[in-house]
Amino acid sequence: AQTVTQSQPEMSVQEAETVTLSCTYDTSESDYYLFWYKQPPSRQMILVIRQEAYKQQNATENRFSVNFQKAAKSFSLKISDSQLGDAAMYFCAYSSSGTYKYIFGTGTRLKVLA
Amino acid sequence: EADIYQTPRYLVIGTGKKITLECSQTMGHDKMYWYQQDPGMELHLIHYSYGVNSTEKGDLSSESTVSRIRTEHFPLTLESARPSHTSQYLCASTPSRQETQYFGPGTRLLVL
């Protein structure tokens, strides 16, 4: 069975600094997707970034980038130039291509210090 | 960008009441999901649907039921609410040929 592990329940970062959130996963599939979702306090869950497993190039979205290590089954999220609005719960998620199922990690709460 | 709506946003009810949580999406997505999430915790899949008249139970045992009579509408019903049902319920949808999930704002349920 597939699993997703986020080993950092909480992280803090100073405003304007860089922080990296860790995520590891386990699967025997070769074709899958990985996601980072952001859930601000009392607000809607939104997609931050996604990575297709067949792509070797790491995905980037403005200040957000991932370090995708397929062999190591690692998928970390780097947030550069952290802003107060980045404070939220961040969930790593996995989905096999063509299936219904999404596996979410337990989340990392990110605090941004002014 | 998908538009997914959930009503009510907040609900406080007494034990034994029947409730229906509404979820609608306007993008014509085939797949829809219900998750249960305690505050600050992980998401647990309770129901999903591939399309009209297709519903399945998820990984987390739930006393709720769902229906999918129209593509855009995926309501969740609790026949007899209990305090253990107190949680946040998130609805999500996915286009049939895309893997990204789009989430609604959630319904926070408190059963007294």
PDB file of C-alpha atoms in Angstrom:
ATOM      1  CA  ALA A   1       0.000   0.000   0.000  1.00  0.00           C
ATOM      2  CA  GLN A   2       1.108   3.511  -0.703  1.00  0.00           C
ATOM      3  CA  THR A   3       2.045   5.773   2.180  1.00  0.00           C
ATOM      4  CA  VAL A   4       3.033   9.409   2.582  1.00  0.00           C
ATOM      5  CA  THR A   5       5.111  10.583   5.529  1.00  0.00           C
ATOM      6  CA  GLN A   6       5.696  14.113   6.717  1.00  0.00           C
ATOM      7  CA  SER A   7       8.108  13.927   9.619  1.00  0.00           C
ATOM      8  CA  GLN A   8       7.962  17.601  10.611  1.00  0.00           C
ATOM      9  CA  PRO A   9       4.748  18.402  12.501  1.00  0.00           C
ATOM     10  CA  GLU A  10       5.759  22.059  12.778  1.00  0.00           C
ATOM     11  CA  MET A  11       8.331  24.363  11.236  1.00  0.00           C
ATOM     12  CA  SER A  12       9.183  28.023  11.718  1.00  0.00           C
ATOM     13  CA  VAL A  13      10.861  30.424   9.339  1.00  0.00           C
ATOM     14  CA  GLN A  14      11.815  34.061   9.547  1.00  0.00           C
ATOM     15  CA  GLU A  15      10.139  36.353   7.060  1.00  0.00           C
ATOM     16  CA  ALA A  16      12.167  36.622   3.817  1.00  0.00           C
ATOM     17  CA  GLU A  17      14.142  33.469   4.641  1.00  0.00           C
ATOM     18  CA  THR A  18      13.954  30.053   2.967  1.00  0.00           C
ATOM     19  CA  VAL A  19      12.424  26.927   4.445  1.00  0.00           C
ATOM     20  CA  THR A  20      12.203  23.333   3.257  1.00  0.00           C
ATOM     21  CA  LEU A  21       9.383  20.970   4.168  1.00  0.00           C
ATOM     22  CA  SER A  22      10.063  17.247   3.914  1.00  0.00           C
ATOM     23  CA  CYS A  23       7.925  14.496   2.464  1.00  0.00           C
ATOM     24  CA  THR A  24       8.694  10.870   1.744  1.00  0.00           C
ATOM     25  CA  TYR A  25       6.433   8.333   0.141  1.00  0.00           C
ATOM     26  CA  ASP A  26       6.322   4.669  -0.579  1.00  0.00           C
ATOM     27  CA  THR A  27       4.906   3.071  -3.709  1.00  0.00           C
ATOM     28  CA  SER A  28       5.548   0.278  -6.151  1.00  0.00           C
ATOM     29  CA  GLU A  29       3.900   2.215  -8.978  1.00  0.00           C
ATOM     30  CA  SER A  30       5.945   3.875 -11.706  1.00  0.00           C
ATOM     31  CA  ASP A  31       3.397   6.419 -12.918  1.00  0.00           C
ATOM     32  CA  TYR A  32       2.066   8.777 -10.288  1.00  0.00           C
ATOM     33  CA  TYR A  33       1.642  12.378  -9.232  1.00  0.00           C
ATOM     34  CA  LEU A  34       2.845  14.205  -6.159  1.00  0.00           C
ATOM     35  CA  PHE A  35       1.344  17.369  -4.748  1.00  0.00           C
ATOM     36  CA  TRP A  36       1.828  19.997  -2.106  1.00  0.00           C
ATOM     37  CA  TYR A  37      -1.355  21.578  -0.812  1.00  0.00           C
ATOM     38  CA  LYS A  38      -1.645  24.604   1.449  1.00  0.00           C
ATOM     39  CA  GLN A  39      -4.409  25.025   4.017  1.00  0.00           C
ATOM     40  CA  PRO A  40      -4.384  28.463   5.702  1.00  0.00           C
ATOM     41  CA  PRO A  41      -6.190  28.725   9.042  1.00  0.00           C
ATOM     42  CA  SER A  42      -9.946  28.495   8.483  1.00  0.00           C
ATOM     43  CA  ARG A  43      -9.489  28.846   4.753  1.00  0.00           C
ATOM     44  CA  GLN A  44      -9.746  26.700   1.656  1.00  0.00           C
ATOM     45  CA  MET A  45      -7.164  24.075   0.751  1.00  0.00           C
ATOM     46  CA  ILE A  46      -5.344  25.078  -2.425  1.00  0.00           C
ATOM     47  CA  LEU A  47      -2.771  23.456  -4.655  1.00  0.00           C
ATOM     48  CA  VAL A  48       0.736  24.857  -4.298  1.00  0.00           C
ATOM     49  CA  ILE A  49       2.631  22.710  -6.748  1.00  0.00           C
ATOM     50  CA  ARG A  50       2.496  19.321  -8.406  1.00  0.00           C
ATOM     51  CA  GLN A  51       5.011  16.946  -9.951  1.00  0.00           C
ATOM     52  CA  GLU A  52       4.516  14.171 -12.470  1.00  0.00           C
ATOM     53  CA  ALA A  53       6.730  11.209 -11.642  1.00  0.00           C
ATOM     54  CA  TYR A  54       7.825  10.734 -15.248  1.00  0.00           C
ATOM     55  CA  LYS A  55       9.301  14.238 -15.357  1.00  0.00           C
ATOM     56  CA  GLN A  56      12.865  14.487 -14.128  1.00  0.00           C
ATOM     57  CA  GLN A  57      12.792  18.251 -13.942  1.00  0.00           C
ATOM     58  CA  ASN A  58      11.713  19.654 -10.602  1.00  0.00           C
ATOM     59  CA  ALA A  59       8.514  21.688 -10.676  1.00  0.00           C
ATOM     60  CA  THR A  60       8.615  25.363  -9.741  1.00  0.00           C
ATOM     61  CA  GLU A  61       5.898  27.937  -9.134  1.00  0.00           C
ATOM     62  CA  ASN A  62       7.255  31.387  -8.366  1.00  0.00           C
ATOM     63  CA  ARG A  63       8.721  31.186  -4.831  1.00  0.00           C
ATOM     64  CA  PHE A  64       7.813  27.506  -4.465  1.00  0.00           C
ATOM     65  CA  SER A  65       9.930  24.686  -5.808  1.00  0.00           C
ATOM     66  CA  VAL A  66      10.306  20.994  -5.160  1.00  0.00           C
ATOM     67  CA  ASN A  67      13.223  18.634  -4.888  1.00  0.00           C
ATOM     68  CA  PHE A  68      11.923  15.392  -6.371  1.00  0.00           C
ATOM     69  CA  GLN A  69      14.188  12.407  -5.782  1.00  0.00           C
ATOM     70  CA  LYS A  70      12.372   9.486  -7.378  1.00  0.00           C
ATOM     71  CA  ALA A  71      14.822   6.777  -6.373  1.00  0.00           C
ATOM     72  CA  ALA A  72      14.830   7.960  -2.782  1.00  0.00           C
ATOM     73  CA  LYS A  73      11.050   8.525  -2.874  1.00  0.00           C
ATOM     74  CA  SER A  74      11.482  11.986  -1.511  1.00  0.00           C
ATOM     75  CA  PHE A  75       9.496  15.102  -2.429  1.00  0.00           C
ATOM     76  CA  SER A  76      10.452  18.203  -0.441  1.00  0.00           C
ATOM     77  CA  LEU A  77       9.005  21.680  -0.833  1.00  0.00           C
ATOM     78  CA  LYS A  78      11.216  24.760  -0.728  1.00  0.00           C
ATOM     79  CA  ILE A  79       9.667  28.132  -0.027  1.00  0.00           C
ATOM     80  CA  SER A  80      11.931  31.061  -0.828  1.00  0.00           C
ATOM     81  CA  ASP A  81      11.536  34.616   0.448  1.00  0.00           C
ATOM     82  CA  SER A  82       8.915  33.475   2.977  1.00  0.00           C
ATOM     83  CA  GLN A  83       5.987  35.790   3.518  1.00  0.00           C
ATOM     84  CA  LEU A  84       3.515  36.102   6.385  1.00  0.00           C
ATOM     85  CA  GLY A  85       0.827  34.786   4.052  1.00  0.00           C
ATOM     86  CA  ASP A  86       2.716  31.514   3.703  1.00  0.00           C
ATOM     87  CA  ALA A  87       1.755  30.549   7.252  1.00  0.00           C
ATOM     88  CA  ALA A  88      -0.483  27.495   6.918  1.00  0.00           C
ATOM     89  CA  MET A  89      -0.690  23.735   7.138  1.00  0.00           C
ATOM     90  CA  TYR A  90       1.076  22.103   4.220  1.00  0.00           C
ATOM     91  CA  PHE A  91       0.051  18.656   3.089  1.00  0.00           C
ATOM     92  CA  CYS A  92       2.023  16.396   0.817  1.00  0.00           C
ATOM     93  CA  ALA A  93      -0.141  14.076  -1.294  1.00  0.00           C
ATOM     94  CA  TYR A  94       0.278  11.187  -3.706  1.00  0.00           C
ATOM     95  CA  SER A  95      -1.953   9.841  -6.452  1.00  0.00           C
ATOM     96  CA  SER A  96      -1.414   6.932  -8.818  1.00  0.00           C
ATOM     97  CA  SER A  97      -2.113   7.858 -12.406  1.00  0.00           C
ATOM     98  CA  GLY A  98      -5.592   6.916 -13.500  1.00  0.00           C
ATOM     99  CA  THR A  99      -6.916   6.008 -10.042  1.00  0.00           C
ATOM    100  CA  TYR A 100      -9.345   7.715  -7.750  1.00  0.00           C
ATOM    101  CA  LYS A 101      -7.223   7.628  -4.677  1.00  0.00           C
ATOM    102  CA  TYR A 102      -5.181  10.377  -3.062  1.00  0.00           C
ATOM    103  CA  ILE A 103      -2.965   9.659  -0.077  1.00  0.00           C
ATOM    104  CA  PHE A 104      -2.270  12.620   2.185  1.00  0.00           C
ATOM    105  CA  GLY A 105       0.464  13.055   4.736  1.00  0.00           C
ATOM    106  CA  THR A 106      -0.240  14.231   8.265  1.00  0.00           C
ATOM    107  CA  GLY A 107       0.745  17.801   7.443  1.00  0.00           C
ATOM    108  CA  THR A 108       3.368  20.313   8.533  1.00  0.00           C
ATOM    109  CA  ARG A 109       2.314  23.508  10.240  1.00  0.00           C
ATOM    110  CA  LEU A 110       4.455  26.381   8.992  1.00  0.00           C
ATOM    111  CA  LYS A 111       4.840  29.485  11.107  1.00  0.00           C
ATOM    112  CA  VAL A 112       6.328  32.623   9.587  1.00  0.00           C
ATOM    113  CA  LEU A 113       7.966  34.976  12.055  1.00  0.00           C
ATOM    114  CA  ALA A 114       7.965  38.711  11.409  1.00  0.00           C
TER     115      ALA A 114
ATOM    116  CA  GLU B   1      -9.517  27.109 -11.512  1.00  0.00           C
ATOM    117  CA  ALA B   2     -12.439  25.086 -10.178  1.00  0.00           C
ATOM    118  CA  ASP B   3     -15.352  26.509  -8.243  1.00  0.00           C
ATOM    119  CA  ILE B   4     -16.596  24.223  -5.496  1.00  0.00           C
ATOM    120  CA  TYR B   5     -19.224  25.282  -3.034  1.00  0.00           C
ATOM    121  CA  GLN B   6     -20.145  23.776   0.282  1.00  0.00           C
ATOM    122  CA  THR B   7     -23.103  24.639   2.478  1.00  0.00           C
ATOM    123  CA  PRO B   8     -23.514  25.191   5.277  1.00  0.00           C
ATOM    124  CA  ARG B   9     -20.099  26.458   6.293  1.00  0.00           C
ATOM    125  CA  TYR B  10     -20.852  25.939   9.976  1.00  0.00           C
ATOM    126  CA  LEU B  11     -23.480  23.763  11.606  1.00  0.00           C
ATOM    127  CA  VAL B  12     -24.345  23.099  15.247  1.00  0.00           C
ATOM    128  CA  ILE B  13     -26.996  20.448  15.833  1.00  0.00           C
ATOM    129  CA  GLY B  14     -28.241  18.105  18.499  1.00  0.00           C
ATOM    130  CA  THR B  15     -27.666  14.382  18.706  1.00  0.00           C
ATOM    131  CA  GLY B  16     -30.024  12.267  16.638  1.00  0.00           C
ATOM    132  CA  LYS B  17     -30.777  14.877  13.992  1.00  0.00           C
ATOM    133  CA  LYS B  18     -30.590  14.096  10.300  1.00  0.00           C
ATOM    134  CA  ILE B  19     -28.355  16.431   8.325  1.00  0.00           C
ATOM    135  CA  THR B  20     -27.236  16.862   4.735  1.00  0.00           C
ATOM    136  CA  LEU B  21     -24.042  18.613   3.784  1.00  0.00           C
ATOM    137  CA  GLU B  22     -24.168  20.077   0.306  1.00  0.00           C
ATOM    138  CA  CYS B  23     -21.376  20.143  -2.243  1.00  0.00           C
ATOM    139  CA  SER B  24     -21.610  21.523  -5.756  1.00  0.00           C
ATOM    140  CA  GLN B  25     -19.053  22.213  -8.457  1.00  0.00           C
ATOM    141  CA  THR B  26     -19.522  24.162 -11.652  1.00  0.00           C
ATOM    142  CA  MET B  27     -16.664  22.775 -13.746  1.00  0.00           C
ATOM    143  CA  GLY B  28     -18.203  19.510 -14.888  1.00  0.00           C
ATOM    144  CA  HIS B  29     -15.656  17.399 -13.011  1.00  0.00           C
ATOM    145  CA  ASP B  30     -16.330  13.667 -13.081  1.00  0.00           C
ATOM    146  CA  LYS B  31     -14.673  12.652  -9.825  1.00  0.00           C
ATOM    147  CA  MET B  32     -15.854  13.974  -6.485  1.00  0.00           C
ATOM    148  CA  TYR B  33     -14.740  13.200  -2.943  1.00  0.00           C
ATOM    149  CA  TRP B  34     -15.664  13.706   0.685  1.00  0.00           C
ATOM    150  CA  TYR B  35     -12.947  13.907   3.319  1.00  0.00           C
ATOM    151  CA  GLN B  36     -13.189  14.154   7.080  1.00  0.00           C
ATOM    152  CA  GLN B  37     -10.554  16.276   8.788  1.00  0.00           C
ATOM    153  CA  ASP B  38     -10.145  17.061  12.466  1.00  0.00           C
ATOM    154  CA  PRO B  39      -8.569  20.507  13.068  1.00  0.00           C
ATOM    155  CA  GLY B  40      -4.933  20.585  12.010  1.00  0.00           C
ATOM    156  CA  MET B  41      -4.917  16.900  11.232  1.00  0.00           C
ATOM    157  CA  GLU B  42      -4.697  14.709   8.133  1.00  0.00           C
ATOM    158  CA  LEU B  43      -7.512  14.107   5.681  1.00  0.00           C
ATOM    159  CA  HIS B  44      -9.434  10.845   5.675  1.00  0.00           C
ATOM    160  CA  LEU B  45     -11.376   9.795   2.590  1.00  0.00           C
ATOM    161  CA  ILE B  46     -14.935   8.761   3.483  1.00  0.00           C
ATOM    162  CA  HIS B  47     -16.687   8.682   0.079  1.00  0.00           C
ATOM    163  CA  TYR B  48     -15.908   9.186  -3.574  1.00  0.00           C
ATOM    164  CA  SER B  49     -17.681   9.114  -6.918  1.00  0.00           C
ATOM    165  CA  TYR B  50     -16.456   8.509 -10.451  1.00  0.00           C
ATOM    166  CA  GLY B  51     -19.554  10.011 -11.999  1.00  0.00           C
ATOM    167  CA  VAL B  52     -23.340  10.024 -11.993  1.00  0.00           C
ATOM    168  CA  ASN B  53     -24.818   7.038 -10.130  1.00  0.00           C
ATOM    169  CA  SER B  54     -21.341   5.896  -9.063  1.00  0.00           C
ATOM    170  CA  THR B  55     -20.431   6.107  -5.366  1.00  0.00           C
ATOM    171  CA  GLU B  56     -17.989   4.167  -3.206  1.00  0.00           C
ATOM    172  CA  LYS B  57     -16.932   4.166   0.416  1.00  0.00           C
ATOM    173  CA  GLY B  58     -13.463   5.418   1.220  1.00  0.00           C
ATOM    174  CA  ASP B  59     -10.859   4.219   3.660  1.00  0.00           C
ATOM    175  CA  LEU B  60     -12.381   5.687   6.807  1.00  0.00           C
ATOM    176  CA  SER B  61     -15.464   3.942   8.098  1.00  0.00           C
ATOM    177  CA  SER B  62     -18.308   6.393   8.139  1.00  0.00           C
ATOM    178  CA  GLU B  63     -21.973   6.262   9.066  1.00  0.00           C
ATOM    179  CA  SER B  64     -22.750   8.788   6.361  1.00  0.00           C
ATOM    180  CA  THR B  65     -24.180   8.158   2.904  1.00  0.00           C
ATOM    181  CA  VAL B  66     -23.780  10.006  -0.393  1.00  0.00           C
ATOM    182  CA  SER B  67     -25.574  10.273  -3.699  1.00  0.00           C
ATOM    183  CA  ARG B  68     -24.578  11.458  -7.177  1.00  0.00           C
ATOM    184  CA  ILE B  69     -27.670  12.088  -9.252  1.00  0.00           C
ATOM    185  CA  ARG B  70     -26.182  15.036 -11.126  1.00  0.00           C
ATOM    186  CA  THR B  71     -22.570  15.596 -12.138  1.00  0.00           C
ATOM    187  CA  GLU B  72     -22.316  18.870 -10.275  1.00  0.00           C
ATOM    188  CA  HIS B  73     -23.913  17.783  -7.000  1.00  0.00           C
ATOM    189  CA  PHE B  74     -22.550  15.380  -4.353  1.00  0.00           C
ATOM    190  CA  PRO B  75     -24.416  15.671  -1.040  1.00  0.00           C
ATOM    191  CA  LEU B  76     -23.444  13.832   2.130  1.00  0.00           C
ATOM    192  CA  THR B  77     -26.108  12.742   4.619  1.00  0.00           C
ATOM    193  CA  LEU B  78     -25.937  11.714   8.259  1.00  0.00           C
ATOM    194  CA  GLU B  79     -29.177   9.968   9.246  1.00  0.00           C
ATOM    195  CA  SER B  80     -28.589  10.373  12.970  1.00  0.00           C
ATOM    196  CA  ALA B  81     -25.813  12.703  14.043  1.00  0.00           C
ATOM    197  CA  ARG B  82     -23.694  11.848  17.082  1.00  0.00           C
ATOM    198  CA  PRO B  83     -20.979  13.818  18.941  1.00  0.00           C
ATOM    199  CA  SER B  84     -18.349  11.565  17.321  1.00  0.00           C
ATOM    200  CA  HIS B  85     -19.328  13.103  13.963  1.00  0.00           C
ATOM    201  CA  THR B  86     -18.001  16.467  15.100  1.00  0.00           C
ATOM    202  CA  SER B  87     -15.345  17.379  12.555  1.00  0.00           C
ATOM    203  CA  GLN B  88     -14.660  19.320   9.399  1.00  0.00           C
ATOM    204  CA  TYR B  89     -15.926  17.850   6.125  1.00  0.00           C
ATOM    205  CA  LEU B  90     -14.147  18.756   2.908  1.00  0.00           C
ATOM    206  CA  CYS B  91     -15.527  18.189  -0.560  1.00  0.00           C
ATOM    207  CA  ALA B  92     -13.189  17.957  -3.548  1.00  0.00           C
ATOM    208  CA  SER B  93     -13.381  17.289  -7.268  1.00  0.00           C
ATOM    209  CA  THR B  94     -11.059  16.314 -10.105  1.00  0.00           C
ATOM    210  CA  PRO B  95     -11.452  16.467 -13.878  1.00  0.00           C
ATOM    211  CA  SER B  96     -11.491  13.027 -15.390  1.00  0.00           C
ATOM    212  CA  ARG B  97      -8.153  13.364 -17.146  1.00  0.00           C
ATOM    213  CA  GLN B  98      -6.316  15.463 -14.631  1.00  0.00           C
ATOM    214  CA  GLU B  99      -4.954  14.546 -11.270  1.00  0.00           C
ATOM    215  CA  THR B 100      -5.139  17.793  -9.314  1.00  0.00           C
ATOM    216  CA  GLN B 101      -7.853  17.917  -6.682  1.00  0.00           C
ATOM    217  CA  TYR B 102      -9.789  21.117  -6.101  1.00  0.00           C
ATOM    218  CA  PHE B 103     -11.262  21.630  -2.657  1.00  0.00           C
ATOM    219  CA  GLY B 104     -14.333  23.360  -1.326  1.00  0.00           C
ATOM    220  CA  PRO B 105     -14.173  25.637   1.740  1.00  0.00           C
ATOM    221  CA  GLY B 106     -15.390  22.902   4.082  1.00  0.00           C
ATOM    222  CA  THR B 107     -18.237  22.465   6.533  1.00  0.00           C
ATOM    223  CA  ARG B 108     -17.448  22.581  10.244  1.00  0.00           C
ATOM    224  CA  LEU B 109     -19.921  20.346  12.073  1.00  0.00           C
ATOM    225  CA  LEU B 110     -20.501  20.349  15.832  1.00  0.00           C
ATOM    226  CA  VAL B 111     -22.876  17.756  17.251  1.00  0.00           C
ATOM    227  CA  LEU B 112     -23.952  18.390  20.831  1.00  0.00           C
TER     228      LEU B 112
END
